[in-house]
Tab-separated table of N, CA, C and O in Angstrom:
chain	number	residue	atom	x	y	z
O	1	HIS	N	19.648	-35.525	-8.087
O	1	HIS	CA	19.531	-35.083	-6.730
O	1	HIS	C	20.026	-33.452	-6.662
O	1	HIS	O	19.261	-32.776	-6.131
O	2	GLN	N	20.925	-33.178	-7.483
O	2	GLN	CA	21.161	-31.667	-7.656
O	2	GLN	C	20.180	-30.961	-8.222
O	2	GLN	O	19.902	-29.834	-8.139
O	3	GLY	N	19.598	-31.383	-9.265
O	3	GLY	CA	18.586	-31.033	-10.152
O	3	GLY	C	17.552	-30.734	-9.326
O	3	GLY	O	16.835	-29.548	-9.351
O	4	ILE	N	16.997	-31.515	-8.424
O	4	ILE	CA	15.769	-31.165	-7.501
O	4	ILE	C	15.944	-29.898	-6.674
O	4	ILE	O	15.344	-29.016	-6.602
O	5	HIS	N	17.521	-29.870	-6.058
O	5	HIS	CA	17.703	-28.827	-5.276
O	5	HIS	C	17.640	-27.272	-5.991
O	5	HIS	O	17.397	-26.335	-5.838
O	6	THR	N	18.250	-27.479	-7.248
O	6	THR	CA	18.300	-26.453	-8.308
O	6	THR	C	16.803	-25.758	-8.597
O	6	THR	O	16.607	-24.828	-8.365
O	7	ILE	N	15.789	-26.664	-8.863
O	7	ILE	CA	14.510	-26.338	-8.929
O	7	ILE	C	13.991	-25.724	-7.673
O	7	ILE	O	13.172	-24.763	-7.905
O	8	GLU	N	14.066	-26.512	-6.805
O	8	GLU	CA	13.414	-25.793	-5.416
O	8	GLU	C	14.093	-24.488	-5.253
O	8	GLU	O	13.350	-23.700	-4.886
O	9	PHE	N	15.387	-24.281	-5.345
O	9	PHE	CA	16.045	-22.929	-5.225
O	9	PHE	C	15.423	-21.909	-6.293
O	9	PHE	O	15.038	-20.770	-5.639
O	10	ILE	N	15.182	-22.189	-7.271
O	10	ILE	CA	14.612	-21.116	-8.387
O	10	ILE	C	13.370	-20.945	-8.005
O	10	ILE	O	12.675	-20.021	-8.061
O	11	LEU	N	12.428	-21.910	-7.694
O	11	LEU	CA	11.010	-21.774	-7.359
O	11	LEU	C	11.050	-20.884	-5.842
O	11	LEU	O	10.117	-20.010	-6.001
O	12	GLY	N	11.764	-20.836	-4.957
O	12	GLY	CA	11.807	-20.160	-3.961
O	12	GLY	C	12.268	-18.645	-4.260
O	12	GLY	O	11.675	-17.804	-3.665
O	13	CYS	N	13.092	-18.714	-5.129
O	13	CYS	CA	13.370	-17.343	-5.648
O	13	CYS	C	12.444	-16.533	-6.322
O	13	CYS	O	11.958	-15.188	-5.971
O	14	VAL	N	11.672	-17.380	-7.035
O	14	VAL	CA	10.323	-16.762	-7.846
O	14	VAL	C	9.412	-16.455	-6.940
O	14	VAL	O	8.656	-15.324	-6.948
O	15	SER	N	9.226	-17.230	-5.772
O	15	SER	CA	8.065	-17.039	-4.911
O	15	SER	C	8.321	-15.930	-4.063
O	15	SER	O	7.388	-15.165	-3.713
O	16	ASN	N	9.568	-15.702	-3.684
O	16	ASN	CA	10.151	-14.492	-2.848
O	16	ASN	C	10.012	-13.245	-3.679
O	16	ASN	O	9.420	-12.309	-2.971
O	17	THR	N	10.391	-13.316	-4.879
O	17	THR	CA	10.036	-11.946	-5.822
O	17	THR	C	8.620	-11.721	-6.019
O	17	THR	O	8.367	-10.519	-5.866
O	18	ALA	N	7.983	-12.596	-6.139
O	18	ALA	CA	6.437	-12.427	-6.247
O	18	ALA	C	5.812	-11.685	-5.066
O	18	ALA	O	5.081	-10.852	-4.913
O	19	SER	N	6.207	-12.279	-3.957
O	19	SER	CA	5.682	-11.939	-2.655
O	19	SER	C	6.086	-10.316	-2.202
O	19	SER	O	5.447	-9.785	-1.919
O	20	TYR	N	7.318	-9.977	-2.647
O	20	TYR	CA	7.933	-8.783	-2.491
O	20	TYR	C	7.276	-7.636	-3.440
O	20	TYR	O	7.186	-6.299	-3.349
O	21	LEU	N	7.055	-8.176	-4.562
O	21	LEU	CA	6.296	-7.303	-5.762
O	21	LEU	C	4.942	-7.109	-5.462
O	21	LEU	O	4.322	-6.057	-5.445
O	22	ARG	N	4.279	-8.024	-4.496
O	22	ARG	CA	2.826	-7.943	-4.279
O	22	ARG	C	3.017	-6.651	-2.886
O	22	ARG	O	2.155	-5.517	-2.953
O	23	LEU	N	3.816	-6.936	-2.069
O	23	LEU	CA	4.185	-5.647	-1.126
O	23	LEU	C	4.421	-4.282	-1.871
O	23	LEU	O	4.020	-3.064	-1.307
O	24	TRP	N	5.467	-4.187	-3.092
O	24	TRP	CA	5.645	-3.108	-3.620
O	24	TRP	C	4.347	-2.453	-4.297
O	24	TRP	O	4.229	-1.213	-4.212
O	25	ALA	N	3.621	-3.394	-4.776
O	25	ALA	CA	2.453	-3.045	-5.457
O	25	ALA	C	1.245	-2.255	-4.504
O	25	ALA	O	0.749	-1.386	-4.885
O	26	LEU	N	1.382	-2.805	-3.371
O	26	LEU	CA	0.514	-2.115	-2.287
O	26	LEU	C	0.923	-0.793	-1.746
O	26	LEU	O	0.317	0.259	-1.638
O	27	SER	N	2.238	-0.579	-1.656
O	27	SER	CA	2.795	0.459	-1.460
O	27	SER	C	2.478	1.546	-2.769
O	27	SER	O	2.409	2.958	-2.465
O	28	LEU	N	2.747	1.226	-3.935
O	28	LEU	CA	2.325	2.115	-4.870
O	28	LEU	C	1.163	2.377	-5.087
O	28	LEU	O	0.776	3.677	-5.357
O	29	ALA	N	0.055	1.462	-4.810
O	29	ALA	CA	-1.077	1.943	-4.598
O	29	ALA	C	-1.590	2.891	-3.679
O	29	ALA	O	-2.156	3.995	-4.003
O	30	HIS	N	-0.951	3.006	-2.614
O	30	HIS	CA	-1.003	3.761	-1.587
O	30	HIS	C	-0.809	5.087	-1.850
O	30	HIS	O	-1.470	6.139	-1.670
O	31	SER	N	0.451	5.202	-2.528
O	31	SER	CA	0.986	6.565	-2.904
O	31	SER	C	0.142	7.068	-3.927
O	31	SER	O	-0.016	8.266	-3.810
O	32	GLU	N	-0.262	6.242	-4.983
O	32	GLU	CA	-1.250	6.884	-6.146
O	32	GLU	C	-2.440	7.370	-5.294
O	32	GLU	O	-3.070	8.642	-5.749
O	33	LEU	N	-3.110	6.455	-4.505
O	33	LEU	CA	-4.338	7.225	-3.763
O	33	LEU	C	-4.070	8.357	-2.989
O	33	LEU	O	-5.181	9.289	-2.897
O	34	SER	N	-3.031	8.694	-2.370
O	34	SER	CA	-2.812	9.596	-1.553
O	34	SER	C	-2.608	10.798	-2.618
O	34	SER	O	-3.155	11.863	-2.040
O	35	ALA	N	-2.061	10.711	-3.491
O	35	ALA	CA	-1.927	11.793	-4.555
O	35	ALA	C	-3.196	12.219	-5.048
O	35	ALA	O	-3.396	13.306	-5.274
O	36	VAL	N	-3.891	11.172	-5.327
O	36	VAL	CA	-5.402	11.593	-5.689
O	36	VAL	C	-6.172	12.441	-4.792
O	36	VAL	O	-7.008	13.287	-5.161
O	37	PHE	N	-6.078	11.968	-3.655
O	37	PHE	CA	-6.966	12.524	-2.519
O	37	PHE	C	-6.272	13.818	-2.101
O	37	PHE	O	-7.127	14.868	-2.004
O	38	TRP	N	-5.053	14.023	-2.421
O	38	TRP	CA	-4.279	15.421	-2.205
O	38	TRP	C	-4.982	16.362	-3.289
O	38	TRP	O	-5.560	17.337	-3.054
O	39	GLU	N	-4.881	15.989	-4.599
O	39	GLU	CA	-5.354	16.926	-5.668
O	39	GLU	C	-6.649	16.814	-5.848
O	39	GLU	O	-7.408	18.279	-5.818
O	40	ARG	N	-7.645	15.999	-5.687
O	40	ARG	CA	-9.103	15.953	-5.769
O	40	ARG	C	-9.989	16.771	-4.676
O	40	ARG	O	-10.851	17.241	-4.764
O	41	VAL	N	-9.278	16.380	-3.415
O	41	VAL	CA	-10.077	16.835	-2.117
O	41	VAL	C	-9.424	18.100	-1.657
O	41	VAL	O	-9.991	19.291	-1.428
O	42	LEU	N	-8.219	17.923	-0.974
O	42	LEU	CA	-7.722	19.080	-0.448
O	42	LEU	C	-7.544	20.516	-1.359
O	42	LEU	O	-7.824	21.475	-0.706
O	43	LEU	N	-6.700	20.131	-2.492
O	43	LEU	CA	-6.564	21.257	-3.238
O	43	LEU	C	-7.709	21.848	-3.789
O	43	LEU	O	-7.979	23.190	-3.761
O	44	ALA	N	-8.879	21.005	-4.072
O	44	ALA	CA	-9.957	21.511	-4.367
O	44	ALA	C	-10.694	22.538	-3.474
O	44	ALA	O	-11.487	23.491	-3.749
O	45	SER	N	-10.757	22.034	-2.235
O	45	SER	CA	-11.316	22.747	-1.146
O	45	SER	C	-10.400	24.112	-0.883
O	45	SER	O	-10.980	25.049	-0.633
O	46	LEU	N	-8.878	24.109	-1.038
O	46	LEU	CA	-8.318	25.161	-0.704
O	46	LEU	C	-8.564	26.139	-1.675
O	46	LEU	O	-8.393	27.506	-1.565
O	47	GLN	N	-9.053	25.805	-3.131
O	47	GLN	CA	-9.336	26.848	-3.946
O	47	GLN	C	-10.555	27.916	-3.758
O	47	GLN	O	-10.584	28.784	-4.276
O	48	THR	N	-11.307	27.313	-2.894
O	48	THR	CA	-12.489	28.234	-2.255
O	48	THR	C	-11.860	29.262	-1.294
O	48	THR	O	-10.805	28.914	-0.753
O	49	SER	N	-12.656	30.284	-1.311
O	49	SER	CA	-12.442	30.964	-0.119
O	49	SER	C	-13.092	30.895	1.183
O	49	SER	O	-12.939	31.709	2.159
O	50	ASN	N	-14.008	30.090	1.081
O	50	ASN	CA	-14.808	29.624	2.363
O	50	ASN	C	-14.029	28.907	3.397
O	50	ASN	O	-13.386	27.803	2.992
O	51	THR	N	-14.020	29.356	4.602
O	51	THR	CA	-13.231	28.759	5.707
O	51	THR	C	-13.869	27.264	6.061
O	51	THR	O	-13.368	26.278	6.271
O	52	PHE	N	-15.116	27.300	6.126
O	52	PHE	CA	-16.134	26.100	6.179
O	52	PHE	C	-15.616	25.142	5.259
O	52	PHE	O	-15.295	23.943	5.503
O	53	PHE	N	-15.737	25.364	4.062
O	53	PHE	CA	-15.291	24.317	2.939
O	53	PHE	C	-13.984	23.706	3.081
O	53	PHE	O	-13.431	22.844	2.951
O	54	ILE	N	-12.958	24.914	3.368
O	54	ILE	CA	-11.584	24.351	3.667
O	54	ILE	C	-11.595	23.463	4.742
O	54	ILE	O	-10.673	22.311	4.829
O	55	PHE	N	-12.153	23.584	5.924
O	55	PHE	CA	-11.955	22.593	7.098
O	55	PHE	C	-12.756	21.342	6.779
O	55	PHE	O	-12.154	20.355	6.926
O	56	CYS	N	-13.733	21.434	5.970
O	56	CYS	CA	-14.560	20.080	5.629
O	56	CYS	C	-13.573	19.592	4.608
O	56	CYS	O	-13.668	18.271	4.635
O	57	GLY	N	-12.937	20.068	3.743
O	57	GLY	CA	-11.953	19.415	2.632
O	57	GLY	C	-10.638	18.620	3.368
O	57	GLY	O	-10.451	17.587	3.165
O	58	TRP	N	-10.236	19.638	4.484
O	58	TRP	CA	-9.028	18.796	5.360
O	58	TRP	C	-9.474	17.880	5.968
O	58	TRP	O	-8.870	16.778	6.088
O	59	SER	N	-10.886	17.756	6.707
O	59	SER	CA	-11.297	16.792	7.376
O	59	SER	C	-11.469	15.591	6.529
O	59	SER	O	-10.996	14.558	6.962
O	60	VAL	N	-12.045	15.643	5.522
O	60	VAL	CA	-12.150	14.477	4.510
O	60	VAL	C	-10.884	13.940	4.084
O	60	VAL	O	-10.843	12.796	4.073
O	61	TRP	N	-9.978	14.773	3.672
O	61	TRP	CA	-8.716	14.298	3.370
O	61	TRP	C	-8.084	13.651	4.259
O	61	TRP	O	-7.536	12.648	4.160
O	62	ALA	N	-8.250	14.139	5.665
O	62	ALA	CA	-7.447	13.610	6.575
O	62	ALA	C	-8.022	12.101	6.922
O	62	ALA	O	-7.234	11.264	6.991
O	63	VAL	N	-9.161	12.087	6.863
O	63	VAL	CA	-9.875	10.767	7.373
O	63	VAL	C	-9.547	9.824	6.141
O	63	VAL	O	-9.575	8.691	6.415
O	64	LEU	N	-9.761	10.301	4.689
O	64	LEU	CA	-9.469	9.312	3.686
O	64	LEU	C	-8.030	8.742	3.719
O	64	LEU	O	-7.875	7.627	3.361
O	65	THR	N	-7.093	9.809	3.828
O	65	THR	CA	-5.786	9.418	3.970
O	65	THR	C	-5.569	8.387	5.053
O	65	THR	O	-4.709	7.589	4.926
O	66	MET	N	-5.834	8.532	6.397
O	66	MET	CA	-5.571	7.859	7.271
O	66	MET	C	-6.434	6.377	7.285
O	66	MET	O	-5.774	5.451	7.579
O	67	GLY	N	-7.505	6.467	6.544
O	67	GLY	CA	-8.211	5.365	6.421
O	67	GLY	C	-7.309	4.288	5.319
O	67	GLY	O	-7.446	3.087	5.535
O	68	VAL	N	-6.975	4.876	4.371
O	68	VAL	CA	-6.317	4.184	3.329
O	68	VAL	C	-4.945	3.707	3.737
O	68	VAL	O	-4.352	2.544	3.635
O	69	LEU	N	-4.274	4.661	4.743
O	69	LEU	CA	-2.946	4.419	5.253
O	69	LEU	C	-2.966	3.123	6.292
O	69	LEU	O	-2.518	2.008	6.098
O	70	LEU	N	-3.969	3.089	6.980
O	70	LEU	CA	-4.422	1.740	7.823
O	70	LEU	C	-4.727	0.771	7.275
O	70	LEU	O	-4.327	-0.329	7.389
O	71	GLY	N	-5.699	1.004	6.332
O	71	GLY	CA	-5.970	-0.173	5.517
O	71	GLY	C	-4.958	-0.909	4.742
O	71	GLY	O	-4.653	-2.090	4.752
O	72	MET	N	-4.185	-0.070	4.105
O	72	MET	CA	-3.017	-0.744	3.163
O	72	MET	C	-1.901	-1.356	3.978
O	72	MET	O	-1.328	-2.387	3.674
O	73	GLU	N	-1.592	-0.592	5.008
O	73	GLU	CA	-0.392	-1.272	5.928
O	73	GLU	C	-1.060	-2.424	6.922
O	73	GLU	O	-0.255	-3.299	6.782
O	74	SER	N	-2.108	-2.555	6.996
O	74	SER	CA	-2.727	-3.574	7.552
O	74	SER	C	-2.819	-4.655	6.578
O	74	SER	O	-2.332	-5.999	6.998
O	75	LEU	N	-3.003	-4.596	5.374
O	75	LEU	CA	-3.194	-5.677	4.380
O	75	LEU	C	-1.677	-5.625	4.207
O	75	LEU	O	-1.464	-7.295	3.991
O	76	SER	N	-0.645	-4.862	4.110
O	76	SER	CA	0.637	-5.197	3.746
O	76	SER	C	1.262	-6.088	4.978
O	76	SER	O	2.159	-7.269	4.605
O	77	ALA	N	0.944	-5.751	6.169
O	77	ALA	CA	1.399	-6.652	7.336
O	77	ALA	C	0.816	-8.088	7.178
O	77	ALA	O	1.482	-8.842	7.641
O	78	PHE	N	-0.281	-8.056	6.885
O	78	PHE	CA	-1.126	-9.347	7.028
O	78	PHE	C	-0.401	-10.243	5.716
O	78	PHE	O	-0.057	-11.561	6.098
O	79	LEU	N	-0.257	-9.798	4.589
O	79	LEU	CA	0.443	-10.661	3.636
O	79	LEU	C	1.740	-10.843	3.790
O	79	LEU	O	2.086	-12.125	3.767
O	80	HIS	N	2.506	-9.993	4.421
O	80	HIS	CA	4.141	-10.375	4.856
O	80	HIS	C	3.926	-11.310	6.076
O	80	HIS	O	4.758	-12.361	5.908
O	81	ALA	N	3.114	-11.178	7.153
O	81	ALA	CA	2.865	-12.461	8.014
O	81	ALA	C	2.626	-13.641	7.342
O	81	ALA	O	3.150	-14.629	7.806
O	82	LEU	N	1.775	-13.646	6.506
O	82	LEU	CA	1.219	-14.875	5.756
O	82	LEU	C	2.237	-15.606	4.845
O	82	LEU	O	2.556	-16.746	4.991
O	83	ARG	N	3.138	-14.536	4.223
O	83	ARG	CA	4.244	-15.092	3.415
O	83	ARG	C	5.336	-15.927	4.478
O	83	ARG	O	5.744	-16.833	4.271
O	84	LEU	N	5.566	-15.055	5.580
O	84	LEU	CA	6.557	-15.825	6.455
O	84	LEU	C	6.044	-17.071	7.075
O	84	LEU	O	6.699	-18.006	7.424
O	85	HIS	N	4.773	-17.058	7.509
O	85	HIS	CA	4.307	-18.234	7.939
O	85	HIS	C	4.156	-19.207	6.962
O	85	HIS	O	4.587	-20.596	7.470
O	86	TRP	N	3.912	-19.108	5.726
O	86	TRP	CA	3.966	-20.117	4.684
O	86	TRP	C	5.179	-20.630	4.360
O	86	TRP	O	5.483	-21.676	4.184
O	87	VAL	N	6.238	-19.588	4.346
O	87	VAL	CA	7.494	-20.205	3.947
O	87	VAL	C	8.234	-20.732	4.835
O	87	VAL	O	9.084	-21.730	4.532
O	88	GLU	N	8.190	-20.280	6.240
O	88	GLU	CA	9.002	-20.778	7.186
O	88	GLU	C	8.029	-21.691	8.211
O	88	GLU	O	7.031	-21.784	8.478
């Protein structure tokens, strides 16, 4: 009887750890995508001296960053809610 509880506890710990690692992976992916958008879009447009290109670069950067932020955070919230619903 004690062995079953031990196995159940260990499986619960592994499951919780895997779930939080998925959330951490989403956060890491978001930060890496933000860095790529910063370097490739905004800094590239800032190197030009044309105000129109700078504004277009900033607009593209803002839309991409907000889109990824909303998408990743929505996915993160969904996965966390799914985990809580499944576990509890």
